[in-house]
XYZ file of C-alpha atoms in Angstrom:
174
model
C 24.313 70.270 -7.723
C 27.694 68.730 -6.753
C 29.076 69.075 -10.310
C 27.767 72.316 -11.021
C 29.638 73.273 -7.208
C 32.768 71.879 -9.018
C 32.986 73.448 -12.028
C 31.615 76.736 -10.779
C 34.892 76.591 -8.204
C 37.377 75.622 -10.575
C 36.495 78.164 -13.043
C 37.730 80.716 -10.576
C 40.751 79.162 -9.727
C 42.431 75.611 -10.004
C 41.998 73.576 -6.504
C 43.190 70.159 -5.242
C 40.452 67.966 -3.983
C 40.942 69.158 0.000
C 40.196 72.831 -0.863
C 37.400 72.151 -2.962
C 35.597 70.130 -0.508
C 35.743 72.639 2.135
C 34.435 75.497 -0.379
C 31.616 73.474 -1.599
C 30.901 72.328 2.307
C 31.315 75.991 2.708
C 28.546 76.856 0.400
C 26.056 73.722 0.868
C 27.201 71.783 3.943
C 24.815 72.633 6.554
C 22.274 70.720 5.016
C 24.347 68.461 2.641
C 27.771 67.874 3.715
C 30.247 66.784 0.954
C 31.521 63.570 1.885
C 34.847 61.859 -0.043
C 32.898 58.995 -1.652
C 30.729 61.701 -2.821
C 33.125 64.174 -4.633
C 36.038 61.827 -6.002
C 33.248 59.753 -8.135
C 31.779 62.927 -9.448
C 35.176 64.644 -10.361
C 36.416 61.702 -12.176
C 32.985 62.036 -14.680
C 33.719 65.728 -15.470
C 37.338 64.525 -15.790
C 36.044 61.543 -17.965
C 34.140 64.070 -19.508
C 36.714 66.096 -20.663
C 35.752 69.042 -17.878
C 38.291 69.207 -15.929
C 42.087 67.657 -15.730
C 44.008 66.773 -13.248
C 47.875 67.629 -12.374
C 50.174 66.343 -9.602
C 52.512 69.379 -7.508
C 54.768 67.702 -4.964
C 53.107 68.741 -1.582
C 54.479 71.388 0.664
C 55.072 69.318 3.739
C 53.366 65.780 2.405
C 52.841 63.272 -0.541
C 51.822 64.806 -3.663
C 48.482 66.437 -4.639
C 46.387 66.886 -7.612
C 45.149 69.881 -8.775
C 42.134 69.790 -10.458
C 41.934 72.572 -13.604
C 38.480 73.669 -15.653
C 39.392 73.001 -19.381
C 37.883 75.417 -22.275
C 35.391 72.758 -22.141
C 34.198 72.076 -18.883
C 33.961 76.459 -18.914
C 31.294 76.095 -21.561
C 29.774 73.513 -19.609
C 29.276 75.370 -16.616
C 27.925 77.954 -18.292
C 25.208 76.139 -20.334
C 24.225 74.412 -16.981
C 23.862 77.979 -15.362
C 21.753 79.356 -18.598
C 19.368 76.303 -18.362
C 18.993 74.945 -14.341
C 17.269 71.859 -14.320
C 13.378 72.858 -12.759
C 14.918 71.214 -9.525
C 17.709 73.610 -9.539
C 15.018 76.719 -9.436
C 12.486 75.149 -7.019
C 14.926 73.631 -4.598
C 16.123 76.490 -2.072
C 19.766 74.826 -1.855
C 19.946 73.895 -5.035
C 18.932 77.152 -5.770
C 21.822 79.152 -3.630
C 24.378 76.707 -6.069
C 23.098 77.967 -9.233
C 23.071 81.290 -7.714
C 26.629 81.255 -6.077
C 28.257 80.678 -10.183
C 25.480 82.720 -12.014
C 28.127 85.665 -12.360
C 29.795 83.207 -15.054
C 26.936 83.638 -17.265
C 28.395 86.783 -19.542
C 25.028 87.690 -20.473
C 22.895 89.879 -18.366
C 19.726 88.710 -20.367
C 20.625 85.024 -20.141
C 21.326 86.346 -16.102
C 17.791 87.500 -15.804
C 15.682 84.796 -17.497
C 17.453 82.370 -15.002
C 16.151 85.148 -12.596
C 12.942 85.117 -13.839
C 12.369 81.597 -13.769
C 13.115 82.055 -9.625
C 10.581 84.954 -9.600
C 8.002 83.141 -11.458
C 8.050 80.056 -8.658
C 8.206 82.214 -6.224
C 5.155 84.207 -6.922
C 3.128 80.683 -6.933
C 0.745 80.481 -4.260
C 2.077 77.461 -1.822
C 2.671 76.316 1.542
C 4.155 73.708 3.786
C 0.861 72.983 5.349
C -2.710 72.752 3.628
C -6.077 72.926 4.288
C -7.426 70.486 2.179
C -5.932 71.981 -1.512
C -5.469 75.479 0.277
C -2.441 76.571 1.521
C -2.259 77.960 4.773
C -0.921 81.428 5.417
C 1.421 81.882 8.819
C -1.471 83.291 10.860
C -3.709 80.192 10.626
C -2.047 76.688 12.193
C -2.853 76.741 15.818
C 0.331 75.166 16.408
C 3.197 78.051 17.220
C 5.801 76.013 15.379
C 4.179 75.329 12.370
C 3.185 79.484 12.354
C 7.297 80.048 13.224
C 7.957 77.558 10.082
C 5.612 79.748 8.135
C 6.400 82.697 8.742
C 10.018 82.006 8.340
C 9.266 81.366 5.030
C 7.415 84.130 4.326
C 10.421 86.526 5.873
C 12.163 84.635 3.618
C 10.511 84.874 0.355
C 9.922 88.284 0.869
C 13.814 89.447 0.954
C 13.819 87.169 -1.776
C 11.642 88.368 -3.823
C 12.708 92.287 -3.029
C 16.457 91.404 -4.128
C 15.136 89.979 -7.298
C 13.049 92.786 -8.406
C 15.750 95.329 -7.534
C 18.553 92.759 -9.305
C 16.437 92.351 -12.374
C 15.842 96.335 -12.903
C 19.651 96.599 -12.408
C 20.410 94.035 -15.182
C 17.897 96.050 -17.078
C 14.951 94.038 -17.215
């Protein structure tokens, strides 16, 4: 998720390190803040990799910065990682809102909707947080109020959900 975060950033716009942490705590840090010893390992892979590079500017008021810049390659990457999300990527909610927050890099509305599709298809798969023995429980039955407030939550939430990916797959023509 982190290096997807990075090279879907970067292939808007080359960032120094500072500005890209804050946009990817931006997009994911309520539930998984980005922390230094986090990002600088995983930028020097896709720099390893040959995804990125990285180019010192004298700093406005301090020491110098780098400026991290998506290479030819590391836009190809990004874009086969958004045409084939790990199963993780689909099924994980934040994971999810990553692959979703870059998916507008995939050129191809049909590539676009099968990623789309594989969302839909989870989504449409009976489950629950709770279970009564290998049935899932619907909001209305735990007796406890929080566990029906989790629940039904979820259902608010996979129902606007599931309404913007009908109405985005008929738009991308599928």
């Amino acid at each position: 998720m982190l290096e997807l975060a990075i090279l879907g950033f970067l292939y808007d716009a080359p960032l120094h390190g500072y500005e890209l942490r804050k946009r990817i705590t931006a997009l994911t840090g309520h539930v998984r803040p980005v922390a230094e010893s986090t990002l600088y390992p995983a930028i020097k892979r896709l720099e390893k990799a040959g995804f990125l590079i990285r180019a010192t500017e004298p700093g406005a008021v301090a020491a110098p910065r780098h400026v991290l810049t998506l290479t030819d390659d590391g836009r190809s990457e990004l874009r086969r990682r958004l045409a084939d999300p790990a199963a993780r990527d689909i099924t994980d909610e934040n994971r999810w809102f990553t692959v979703l927050a870059f998916l507008r890099h995939l050129d191809d509305p049909a590539a676009q909707a099968a990623v789309l599709r594989r969302r839909l298809a989870f989504l449409q798969e009976p489950t629950s947080f709770f279970y009564d023995g290998d049935r899932p429980l619907r909001a209305e039955e735990p007796d406890d109020p929080f566990r029906r407030g989790v629940l039904a939550i979820a259902r608010a939430t996979s129902r606007a959900e599931l309404d913007w990916l009908h109405d985005t797959l008929t738009s991308l023509g599928d």
